[in-house]
mmCIF file of C-alpha atoms in Angstrom:
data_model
loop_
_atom_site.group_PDB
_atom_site.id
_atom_site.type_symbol
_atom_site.label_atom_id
_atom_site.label_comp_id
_atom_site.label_asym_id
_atom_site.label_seq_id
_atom_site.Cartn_x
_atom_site.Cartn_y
_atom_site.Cartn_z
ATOM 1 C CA UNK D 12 97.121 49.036 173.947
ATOM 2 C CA UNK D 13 98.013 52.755 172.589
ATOM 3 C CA UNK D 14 96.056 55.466 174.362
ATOM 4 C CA UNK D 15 95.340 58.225 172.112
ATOM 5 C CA UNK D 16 96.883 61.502 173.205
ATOM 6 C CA UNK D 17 94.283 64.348 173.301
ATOM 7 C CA UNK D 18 96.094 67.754 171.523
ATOM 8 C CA UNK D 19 97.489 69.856 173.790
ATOM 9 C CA UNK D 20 96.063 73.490 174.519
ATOM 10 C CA UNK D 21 99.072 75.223 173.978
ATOM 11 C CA UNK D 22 99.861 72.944 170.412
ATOM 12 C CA UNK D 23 100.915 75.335 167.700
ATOM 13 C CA UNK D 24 100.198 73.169 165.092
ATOM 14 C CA UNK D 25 97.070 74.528 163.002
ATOM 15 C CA UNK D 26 93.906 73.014 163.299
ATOM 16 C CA UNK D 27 92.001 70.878 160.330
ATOM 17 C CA UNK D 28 90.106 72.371 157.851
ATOM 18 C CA UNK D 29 86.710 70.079 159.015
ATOM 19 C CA UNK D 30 87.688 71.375 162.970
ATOM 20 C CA UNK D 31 84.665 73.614 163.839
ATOM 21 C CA UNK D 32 85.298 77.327 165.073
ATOM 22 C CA UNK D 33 86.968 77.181 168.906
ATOM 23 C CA UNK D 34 84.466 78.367 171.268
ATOM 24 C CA UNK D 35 85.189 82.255 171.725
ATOM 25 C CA UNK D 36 84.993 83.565 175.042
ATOM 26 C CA UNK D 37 84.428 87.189 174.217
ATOM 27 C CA UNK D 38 84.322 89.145 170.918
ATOM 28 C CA UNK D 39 88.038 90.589 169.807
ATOM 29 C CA UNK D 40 86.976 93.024 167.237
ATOM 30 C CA UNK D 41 86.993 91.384 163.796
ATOM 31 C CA UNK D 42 84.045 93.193 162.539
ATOM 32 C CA UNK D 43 86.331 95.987 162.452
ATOM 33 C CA UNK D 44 88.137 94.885 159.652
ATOM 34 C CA UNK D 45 84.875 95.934 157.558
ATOM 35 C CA UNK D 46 85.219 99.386 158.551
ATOM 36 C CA UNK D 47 89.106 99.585 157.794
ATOM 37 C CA UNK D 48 88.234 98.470 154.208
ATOM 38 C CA UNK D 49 85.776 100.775 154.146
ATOM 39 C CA UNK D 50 87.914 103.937 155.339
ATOM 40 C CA UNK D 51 90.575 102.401 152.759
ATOM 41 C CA UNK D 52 88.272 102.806 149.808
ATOM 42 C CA UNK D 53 86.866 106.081 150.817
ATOM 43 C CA UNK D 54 90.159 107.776 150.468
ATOM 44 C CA UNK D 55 91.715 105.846 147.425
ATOM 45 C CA UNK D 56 87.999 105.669 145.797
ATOM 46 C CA UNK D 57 87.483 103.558 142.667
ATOM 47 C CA UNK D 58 88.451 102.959 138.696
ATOM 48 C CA UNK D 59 86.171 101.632 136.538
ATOM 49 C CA UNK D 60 86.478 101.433 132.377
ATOM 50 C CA UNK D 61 83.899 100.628 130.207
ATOM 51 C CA UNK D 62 83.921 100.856 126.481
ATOM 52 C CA UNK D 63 80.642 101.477 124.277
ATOM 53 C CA UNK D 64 80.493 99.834 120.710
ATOM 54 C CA UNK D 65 77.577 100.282 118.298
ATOM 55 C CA UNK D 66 76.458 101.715 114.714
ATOM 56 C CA UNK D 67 76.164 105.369 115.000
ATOM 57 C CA UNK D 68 72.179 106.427 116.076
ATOM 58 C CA UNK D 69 71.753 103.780 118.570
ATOM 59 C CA UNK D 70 72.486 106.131 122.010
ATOM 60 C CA UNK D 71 75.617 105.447 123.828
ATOM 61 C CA UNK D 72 76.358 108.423 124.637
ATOM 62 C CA UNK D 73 72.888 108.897 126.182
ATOM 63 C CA UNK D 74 73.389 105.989 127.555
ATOM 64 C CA UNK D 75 76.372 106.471 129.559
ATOM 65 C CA UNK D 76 75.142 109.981 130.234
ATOM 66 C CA UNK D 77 71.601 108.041 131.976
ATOM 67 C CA UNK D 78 74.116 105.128 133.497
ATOM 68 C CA UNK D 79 75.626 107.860 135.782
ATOM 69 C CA UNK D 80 73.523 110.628 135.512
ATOM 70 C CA UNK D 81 76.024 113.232 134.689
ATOM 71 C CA UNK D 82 77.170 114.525 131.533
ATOM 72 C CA UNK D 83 80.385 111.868 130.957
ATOM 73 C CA UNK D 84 80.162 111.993 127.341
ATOM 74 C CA UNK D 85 78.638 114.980 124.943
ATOM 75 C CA UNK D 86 76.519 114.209 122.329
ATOM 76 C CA UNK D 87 77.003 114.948 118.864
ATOM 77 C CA UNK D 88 74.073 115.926 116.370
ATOM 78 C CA UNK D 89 74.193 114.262 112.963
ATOM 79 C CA UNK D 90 75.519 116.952 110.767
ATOM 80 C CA UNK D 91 75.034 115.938 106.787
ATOM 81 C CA UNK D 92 78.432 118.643 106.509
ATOM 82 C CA UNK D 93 80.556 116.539 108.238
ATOM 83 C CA UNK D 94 82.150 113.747 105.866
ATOM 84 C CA UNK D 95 81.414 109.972 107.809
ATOM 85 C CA UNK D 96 84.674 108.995 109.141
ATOM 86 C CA UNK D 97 86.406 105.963 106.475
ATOM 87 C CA UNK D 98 87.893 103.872 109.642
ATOM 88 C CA UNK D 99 87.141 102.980 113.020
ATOM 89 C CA UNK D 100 88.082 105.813 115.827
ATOM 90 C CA UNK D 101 88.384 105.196 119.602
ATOM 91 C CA UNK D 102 87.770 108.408 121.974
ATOM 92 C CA UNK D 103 88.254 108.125 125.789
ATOM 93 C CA UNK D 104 86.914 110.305 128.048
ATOM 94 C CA UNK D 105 87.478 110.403 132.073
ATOM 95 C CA UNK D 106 85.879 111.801 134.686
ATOM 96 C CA UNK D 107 85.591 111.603 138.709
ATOM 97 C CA UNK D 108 81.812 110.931 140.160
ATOM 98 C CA UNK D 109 81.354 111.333 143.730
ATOM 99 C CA UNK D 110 78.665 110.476 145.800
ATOM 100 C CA UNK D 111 78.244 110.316 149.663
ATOM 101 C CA UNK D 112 81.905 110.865 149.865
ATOM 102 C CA UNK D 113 83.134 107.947 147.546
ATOM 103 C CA UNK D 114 84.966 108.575 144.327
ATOM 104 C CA UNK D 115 84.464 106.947 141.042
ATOM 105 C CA UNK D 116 87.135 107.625 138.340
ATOM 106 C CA UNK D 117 85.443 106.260 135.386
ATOM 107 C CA UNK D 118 86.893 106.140 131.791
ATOM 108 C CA UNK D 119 84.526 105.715 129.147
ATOM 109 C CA UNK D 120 85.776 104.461 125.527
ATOM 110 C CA UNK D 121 83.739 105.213 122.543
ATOM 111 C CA UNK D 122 83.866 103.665 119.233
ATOM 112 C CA UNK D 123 82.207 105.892 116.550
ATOM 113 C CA UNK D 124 82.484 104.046 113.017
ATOM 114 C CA UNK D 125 82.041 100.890 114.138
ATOM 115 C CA UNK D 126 79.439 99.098 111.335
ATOM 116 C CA UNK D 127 79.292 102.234 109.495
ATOM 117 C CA UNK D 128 81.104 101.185 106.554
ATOM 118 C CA UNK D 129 80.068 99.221 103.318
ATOM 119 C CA UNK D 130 82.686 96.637 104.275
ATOM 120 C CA UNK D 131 82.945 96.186 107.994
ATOM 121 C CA UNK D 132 85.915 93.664 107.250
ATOM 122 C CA UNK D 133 87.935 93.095 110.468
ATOM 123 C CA UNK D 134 86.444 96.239 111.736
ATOM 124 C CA UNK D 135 86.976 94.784 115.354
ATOM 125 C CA UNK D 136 90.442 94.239 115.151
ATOM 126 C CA UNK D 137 90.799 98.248 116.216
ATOM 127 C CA UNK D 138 88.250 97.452 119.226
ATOM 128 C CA UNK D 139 90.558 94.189 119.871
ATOM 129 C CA UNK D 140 93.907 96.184 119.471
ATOM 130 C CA UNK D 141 92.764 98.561 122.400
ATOM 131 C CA UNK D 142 91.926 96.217 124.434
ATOM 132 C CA UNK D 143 94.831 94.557 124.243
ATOM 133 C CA UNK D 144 96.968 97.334 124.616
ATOM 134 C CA UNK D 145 95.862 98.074 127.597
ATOM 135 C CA UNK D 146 96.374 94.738 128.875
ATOM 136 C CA UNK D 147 99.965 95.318 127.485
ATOM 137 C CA UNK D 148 100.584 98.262 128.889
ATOM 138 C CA UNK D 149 99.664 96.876 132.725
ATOM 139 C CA UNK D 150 101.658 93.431 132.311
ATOM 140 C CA UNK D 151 105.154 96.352 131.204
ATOM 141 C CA UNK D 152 104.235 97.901 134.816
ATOM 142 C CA UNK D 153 104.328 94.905 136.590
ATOM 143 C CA UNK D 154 107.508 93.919 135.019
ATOM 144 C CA UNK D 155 109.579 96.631 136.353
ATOM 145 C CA UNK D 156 112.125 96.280 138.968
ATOM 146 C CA UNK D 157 110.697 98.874 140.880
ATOM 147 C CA UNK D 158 106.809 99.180 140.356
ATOM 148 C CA UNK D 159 104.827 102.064 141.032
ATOM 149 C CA UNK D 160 102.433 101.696 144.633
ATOM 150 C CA UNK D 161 99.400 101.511 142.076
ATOM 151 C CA UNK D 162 99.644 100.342 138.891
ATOM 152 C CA UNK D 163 97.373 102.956 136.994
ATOM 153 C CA UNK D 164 94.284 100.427 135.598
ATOM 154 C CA UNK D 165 93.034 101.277 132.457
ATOM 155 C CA UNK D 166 92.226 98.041 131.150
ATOM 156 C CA UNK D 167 88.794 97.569 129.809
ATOM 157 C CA UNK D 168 86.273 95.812 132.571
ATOM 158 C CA UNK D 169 83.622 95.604 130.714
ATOM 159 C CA UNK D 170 82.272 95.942 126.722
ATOM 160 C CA UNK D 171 78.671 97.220 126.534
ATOM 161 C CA UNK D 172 77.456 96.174 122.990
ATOM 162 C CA UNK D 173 74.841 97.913 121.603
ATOM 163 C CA UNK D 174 72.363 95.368 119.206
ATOM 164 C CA UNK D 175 69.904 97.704 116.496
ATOM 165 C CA UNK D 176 66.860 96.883 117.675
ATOM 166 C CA UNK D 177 65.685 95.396 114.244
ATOM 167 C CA UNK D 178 63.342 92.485 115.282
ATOM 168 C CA UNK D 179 64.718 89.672 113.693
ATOM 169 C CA UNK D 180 68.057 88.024 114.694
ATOM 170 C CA UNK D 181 71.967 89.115 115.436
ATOM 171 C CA UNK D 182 73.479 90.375 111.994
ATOM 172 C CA UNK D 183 77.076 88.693 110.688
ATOM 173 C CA UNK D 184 78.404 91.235 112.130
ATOM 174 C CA UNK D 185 77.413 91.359 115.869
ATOM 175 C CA UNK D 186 77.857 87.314 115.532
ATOM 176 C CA UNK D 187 81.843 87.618 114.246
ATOM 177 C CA UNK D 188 82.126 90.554 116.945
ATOM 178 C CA UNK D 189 80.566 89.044 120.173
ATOM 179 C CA UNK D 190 82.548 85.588 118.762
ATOM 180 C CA UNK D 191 85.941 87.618 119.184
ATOM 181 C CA UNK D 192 85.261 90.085 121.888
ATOM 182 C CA UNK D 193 83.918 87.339 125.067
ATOM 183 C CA UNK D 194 87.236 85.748 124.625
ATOM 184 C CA UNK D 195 89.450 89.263 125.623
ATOM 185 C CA UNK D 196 86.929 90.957 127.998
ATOM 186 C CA UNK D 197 83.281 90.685 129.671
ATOM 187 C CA UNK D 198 80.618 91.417 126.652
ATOM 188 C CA UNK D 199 77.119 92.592 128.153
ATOM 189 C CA UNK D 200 75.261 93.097 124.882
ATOM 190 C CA UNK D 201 71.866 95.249 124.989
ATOM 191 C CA UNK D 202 68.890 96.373 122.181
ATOM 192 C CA UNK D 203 69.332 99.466 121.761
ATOM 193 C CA UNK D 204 65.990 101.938 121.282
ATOM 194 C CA UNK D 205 63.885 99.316 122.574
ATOM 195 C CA UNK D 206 61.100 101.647 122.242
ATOM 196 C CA UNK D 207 60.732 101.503 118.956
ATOM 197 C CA UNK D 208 59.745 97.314 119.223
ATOM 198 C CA UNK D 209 56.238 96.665 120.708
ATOM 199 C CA UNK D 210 56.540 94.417 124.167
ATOM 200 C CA UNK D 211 55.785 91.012 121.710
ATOM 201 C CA UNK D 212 58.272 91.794 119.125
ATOM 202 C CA UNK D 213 60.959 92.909 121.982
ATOM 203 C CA UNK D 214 60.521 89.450 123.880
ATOM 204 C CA UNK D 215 60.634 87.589 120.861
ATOM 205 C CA UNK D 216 63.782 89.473 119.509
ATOM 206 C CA UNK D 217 65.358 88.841 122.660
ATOM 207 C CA UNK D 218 64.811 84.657 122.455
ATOM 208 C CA UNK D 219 66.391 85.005 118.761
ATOM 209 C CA UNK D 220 69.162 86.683 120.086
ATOM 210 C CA UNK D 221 69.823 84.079 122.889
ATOM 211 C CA UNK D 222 69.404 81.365 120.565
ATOM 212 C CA UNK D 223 71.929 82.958 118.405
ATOM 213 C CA UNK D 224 74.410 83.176 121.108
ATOM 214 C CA UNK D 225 73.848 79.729 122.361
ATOM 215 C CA UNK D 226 74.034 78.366 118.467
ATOM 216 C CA UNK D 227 77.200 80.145 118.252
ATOM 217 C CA UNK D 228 78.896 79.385 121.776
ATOM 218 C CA UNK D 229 79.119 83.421 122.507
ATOM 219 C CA UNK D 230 79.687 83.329 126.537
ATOM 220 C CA UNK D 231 78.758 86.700 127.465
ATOM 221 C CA UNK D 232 78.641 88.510 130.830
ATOM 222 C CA UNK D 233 77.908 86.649 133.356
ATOM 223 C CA UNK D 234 79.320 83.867 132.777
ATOM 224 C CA UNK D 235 78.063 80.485 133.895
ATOM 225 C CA UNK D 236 80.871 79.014 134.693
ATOM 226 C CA UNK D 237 82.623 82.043 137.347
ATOM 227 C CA UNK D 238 79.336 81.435 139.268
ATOM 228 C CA UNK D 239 81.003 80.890 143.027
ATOM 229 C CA UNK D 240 78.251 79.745 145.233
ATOM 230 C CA UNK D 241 74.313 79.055 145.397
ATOM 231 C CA UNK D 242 73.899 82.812 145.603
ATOM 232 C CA UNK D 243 75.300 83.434 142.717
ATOM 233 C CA UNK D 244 74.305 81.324 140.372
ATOM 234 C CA UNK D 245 70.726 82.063 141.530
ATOM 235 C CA UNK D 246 71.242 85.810 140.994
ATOM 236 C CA UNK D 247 73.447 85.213 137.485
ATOM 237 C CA UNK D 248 70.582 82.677 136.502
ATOM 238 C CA UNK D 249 67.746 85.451 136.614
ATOM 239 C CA UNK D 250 69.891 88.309 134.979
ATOM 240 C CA UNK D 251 71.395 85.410 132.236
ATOM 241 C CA UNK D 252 67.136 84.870 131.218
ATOM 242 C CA UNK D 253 66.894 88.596 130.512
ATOM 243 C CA UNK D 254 70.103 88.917 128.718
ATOM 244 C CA UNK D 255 70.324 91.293 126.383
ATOM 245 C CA UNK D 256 68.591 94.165 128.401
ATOM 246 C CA UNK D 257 66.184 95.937 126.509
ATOM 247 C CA UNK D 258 67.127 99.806 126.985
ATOM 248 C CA UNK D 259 66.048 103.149 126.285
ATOM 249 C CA UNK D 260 68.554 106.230 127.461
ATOM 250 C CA UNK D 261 67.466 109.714 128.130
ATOM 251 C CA UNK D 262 68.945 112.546 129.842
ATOM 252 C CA UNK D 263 66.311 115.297 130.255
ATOM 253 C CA UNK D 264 64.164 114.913 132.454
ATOM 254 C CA UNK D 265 60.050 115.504 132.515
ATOM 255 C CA UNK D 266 57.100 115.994 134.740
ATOM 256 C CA UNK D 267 54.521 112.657 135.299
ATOM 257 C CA UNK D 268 51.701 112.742 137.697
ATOM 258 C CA UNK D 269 53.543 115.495 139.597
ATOM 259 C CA UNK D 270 56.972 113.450 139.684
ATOM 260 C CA UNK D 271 60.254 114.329 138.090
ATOM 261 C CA UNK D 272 61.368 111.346 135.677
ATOM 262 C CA UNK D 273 63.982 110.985 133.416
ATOM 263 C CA UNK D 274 62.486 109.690 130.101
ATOM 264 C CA UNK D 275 61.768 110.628 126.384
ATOM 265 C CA UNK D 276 59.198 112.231 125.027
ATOM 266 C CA UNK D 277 56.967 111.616 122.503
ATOM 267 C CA UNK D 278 53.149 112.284 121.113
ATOM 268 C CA UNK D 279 51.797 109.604 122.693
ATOM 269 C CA UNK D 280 53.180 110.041 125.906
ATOM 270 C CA UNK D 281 56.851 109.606 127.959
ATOM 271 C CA UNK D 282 59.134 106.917 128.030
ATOM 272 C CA UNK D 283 59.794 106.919 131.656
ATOM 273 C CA UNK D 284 63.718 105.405 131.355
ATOM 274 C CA UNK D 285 63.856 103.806 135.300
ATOM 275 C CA UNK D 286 59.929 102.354 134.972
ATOM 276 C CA UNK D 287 60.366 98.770 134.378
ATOM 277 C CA UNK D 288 56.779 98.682 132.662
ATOM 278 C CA UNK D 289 58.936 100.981 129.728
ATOM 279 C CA UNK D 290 61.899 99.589 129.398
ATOM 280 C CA UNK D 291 64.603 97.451 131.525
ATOM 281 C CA UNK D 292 67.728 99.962 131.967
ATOM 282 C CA UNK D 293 67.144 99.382 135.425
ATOM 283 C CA UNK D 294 68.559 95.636 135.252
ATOM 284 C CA UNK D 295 71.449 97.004 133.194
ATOM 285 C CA UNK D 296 72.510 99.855 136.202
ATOM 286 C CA UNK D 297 72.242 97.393 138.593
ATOM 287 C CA UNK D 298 74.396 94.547 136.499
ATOM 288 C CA UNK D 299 77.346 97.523 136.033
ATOM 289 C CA UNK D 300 76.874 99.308 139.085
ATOM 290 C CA UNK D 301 75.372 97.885 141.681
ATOM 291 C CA UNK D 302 76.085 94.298 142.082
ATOM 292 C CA UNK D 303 78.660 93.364 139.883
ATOM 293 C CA UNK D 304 81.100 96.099 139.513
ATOM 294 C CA UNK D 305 83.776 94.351 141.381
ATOM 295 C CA UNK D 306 82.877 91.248 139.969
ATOM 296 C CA UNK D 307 83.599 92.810 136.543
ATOM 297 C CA UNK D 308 86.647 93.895 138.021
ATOM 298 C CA UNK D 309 87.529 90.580 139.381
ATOM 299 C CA UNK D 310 87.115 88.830 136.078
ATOM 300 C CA UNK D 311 89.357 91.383 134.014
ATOM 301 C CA UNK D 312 92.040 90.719 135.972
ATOM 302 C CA UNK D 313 91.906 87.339 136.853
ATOM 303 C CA UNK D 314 90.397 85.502 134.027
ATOM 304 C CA UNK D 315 90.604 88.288 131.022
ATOM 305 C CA UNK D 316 94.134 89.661 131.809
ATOM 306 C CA UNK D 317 95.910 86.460 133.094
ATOM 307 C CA UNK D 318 95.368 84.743 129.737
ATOM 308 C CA UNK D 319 97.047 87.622 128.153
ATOM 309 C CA UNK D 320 99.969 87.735 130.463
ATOM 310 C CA UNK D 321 99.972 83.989 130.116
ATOM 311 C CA UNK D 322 100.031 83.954 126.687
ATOM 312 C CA UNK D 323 102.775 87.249 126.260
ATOM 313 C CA UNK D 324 105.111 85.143 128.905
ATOM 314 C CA UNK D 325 104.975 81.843 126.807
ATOM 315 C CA UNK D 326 106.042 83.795 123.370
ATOM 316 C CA UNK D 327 108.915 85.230 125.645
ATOM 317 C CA UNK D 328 111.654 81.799 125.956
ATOM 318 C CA UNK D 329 114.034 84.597 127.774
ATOM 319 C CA UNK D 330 114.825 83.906 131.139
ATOM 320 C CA UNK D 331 118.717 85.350 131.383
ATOM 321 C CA UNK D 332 118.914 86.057 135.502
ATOM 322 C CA UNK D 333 117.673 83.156 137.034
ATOM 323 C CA UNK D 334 114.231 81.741 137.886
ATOM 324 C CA UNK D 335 111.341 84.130 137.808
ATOM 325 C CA UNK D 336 113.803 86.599 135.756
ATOM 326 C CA UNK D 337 111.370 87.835 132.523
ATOM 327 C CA UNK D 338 112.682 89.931 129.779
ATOM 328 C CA UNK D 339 109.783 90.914 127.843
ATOM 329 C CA UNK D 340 109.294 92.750 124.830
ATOM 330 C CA UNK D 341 106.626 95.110 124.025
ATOM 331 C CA UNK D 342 103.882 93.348 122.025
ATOM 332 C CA UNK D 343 104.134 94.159 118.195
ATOM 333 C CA UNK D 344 100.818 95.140 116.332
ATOM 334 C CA UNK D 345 99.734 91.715 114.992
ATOM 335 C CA UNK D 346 99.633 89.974 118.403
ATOM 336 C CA UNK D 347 97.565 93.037 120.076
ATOM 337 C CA UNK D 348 95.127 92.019 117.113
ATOM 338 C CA UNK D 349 95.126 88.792 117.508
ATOM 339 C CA UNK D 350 92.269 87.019 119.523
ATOM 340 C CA UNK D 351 92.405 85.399 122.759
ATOM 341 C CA UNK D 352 93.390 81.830 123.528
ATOM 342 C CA UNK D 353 90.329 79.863 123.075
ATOM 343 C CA UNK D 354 90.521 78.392 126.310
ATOM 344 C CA UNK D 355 88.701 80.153 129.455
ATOM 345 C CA UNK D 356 90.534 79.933 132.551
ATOM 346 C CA UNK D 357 88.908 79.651 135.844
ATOM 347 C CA UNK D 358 89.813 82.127 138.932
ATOM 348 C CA UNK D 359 92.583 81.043 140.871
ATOM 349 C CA UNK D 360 90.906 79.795 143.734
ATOM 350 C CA UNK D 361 88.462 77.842 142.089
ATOM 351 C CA UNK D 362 90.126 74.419 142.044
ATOM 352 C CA UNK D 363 88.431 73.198 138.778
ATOM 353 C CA UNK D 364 89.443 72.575 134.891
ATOM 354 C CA UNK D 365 89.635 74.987 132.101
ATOM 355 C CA UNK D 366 86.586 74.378 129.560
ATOM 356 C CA UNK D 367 86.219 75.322 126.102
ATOM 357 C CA UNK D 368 83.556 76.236 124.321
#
């Protein structure tokens, strides 16, 4: 009869996943590792790109300018002088934020013209050009021979799409955009100058606009199917409901009730922008800053930028120097305009099946 052999202590072979933690017999200082990260970031700081795409009117500058309270972007007054411009411009802007010691280099992309036109034809395919470009311009750095320490990021992490707040359903136009856009980086669309719906009309607005998206499979940020654990989807599940945030940006502040508020004013009274009873650009700080900014992150270069550099390596049949040997040439015009693969991969250590929509 075969006597099993209990594993000996000094066995190198690694223990089974199911194996429960060995007993420790005195701590050895892992918690530590928390404070190296956080010494790491400290001195390195942060990047963070967001782009801002809306009809003229609708505040995005005001709203980046409330997002971060600091003037990132300047606003322009409408001036009936100055001729509209005839075709879609993208401006970038950067600037460091630091607070409590941690820096915050944040680019901000604007995209004045966008829906201005009588014919908006294929007025994305700048928005989607940029994007990609930037994606391009990341996959040429980690193609070198000898890459840089850190590969300057200035791909786009997340697309904040500004809906007019006209009470009644998404237009063509925001349907063929968001349709284009979820596939090539994380959409988090909003109604803009919420204060000018009542609370009824604004809830109601919002349910056509969900419908809409659902009707027309528009995944937007977050997505339901990056959700990791219970946590998540709980916390995605609540913020998904109240998707798209009805905002209102200001950046002067007034006096209420003896208290210093950012909000607008008007003659009946002051849109306090950070009281939830107003409007809800509270949710929309915490989705982009507080709680998902690394998930945003996360996405863009796992799900967002790996089907690009997927789909760039696949065109490329060049392999000259062996295995793993790329030769890749820069990406001509028409397939920086061209839309995503229709397929959404899942992060890499998520061992499930792509879906489509």
């Amino acid at each position: 009869m075969d006597e099993r052999r209990s594993p000996s202590p000094c066995s190198s072979r690694p223990s089974s996943p199911r194996t429960p933690p060995s007993e420790m017999f005195g701590p050895v200082g892992i918690e530590a590792v928390l404070d190296q990260l956080r010494i790491k970031a400290m001195k390195t700081g942060f990047e963070f790109n967001i782009m801002v795409v809306g009809q003229s009117g609708l505040g995005k500058s005001t709203m980046v300018n409330t997002l971060f309270k600091s003037k990132v972007w300047q606003s322009t007054e409408p001036n009936l002088d100055v001729p509209m411009p005839q075709t879609l411009e993208l401006h970038s802007v950067t600037h460091v934020i630091e607070e409590k010691g941690l820096k915050l280099k944040l680019t901000v992309t604007d995209t004045p013209g966008f829906g201005d036109q009588i014919n908006n034809d294929k007025c994305w395919d700048p928005i989607l050009s940029y994007i990609n470009q930037q994606y391009e311009q990341y996959l040429q750095e980690e193609l070198l021979i000898t890459r840089q320490r850190h590969i300057p990021d200035t791909r786009v992490h997340c697309c904040v799409y500004f809906v007019p707040p006209t009470g009644h359903c998404l237009r063509p136009l925001d349907i063929e955009f968001l349709r284009r856009l979820c596939r090539t980086v994380n959409v988090v669309p909003v109604i803009a100058r919420a204060d000018s719906l009542t609370i009824e009309e604004r809830d109601a607005f919002r349910s056509r606009i969900q419908q809409n998206l659902k009707t027309h499979c528009i995944d937007v940020y977050p997505q339901k199917c990056f959700d990791e654990d219970v946590n998540d989807r709980l916390l995605n599940s609540k913020i998904r409901e109240q998707i798209p945030f009805a905002v209102v940006g200001a950046d002067r502040e007034h006096i209420v009730n003896g208290r210093c508020v950012l909000g607008r004013k008007t003659k009946w009274g002051i849109i306090e922008v950070e009281n939830m009873a107003h409007c809800e650009f509270l949710l929309l700080r915490d989705l982009l800053i507080r709680s998902h900014l690394q998930d945003l992150k996360d996405i863009t270069h796992n799900v967002h930028y790996e089907n690009y550099r997927v789909l760039r390596l696949n065109e490329s049949h060049v392999l000259p120097r062996g295995p793993g040997w790329v030769n890749l040439a820069p990406a001509s015009p028409g397939q920086l305009m061209a839309p995503g693969p229709g397929k959404v991969r899942k992060r890499a250590n998520k061992d499930t099946k792509d879906e489509e929509c």
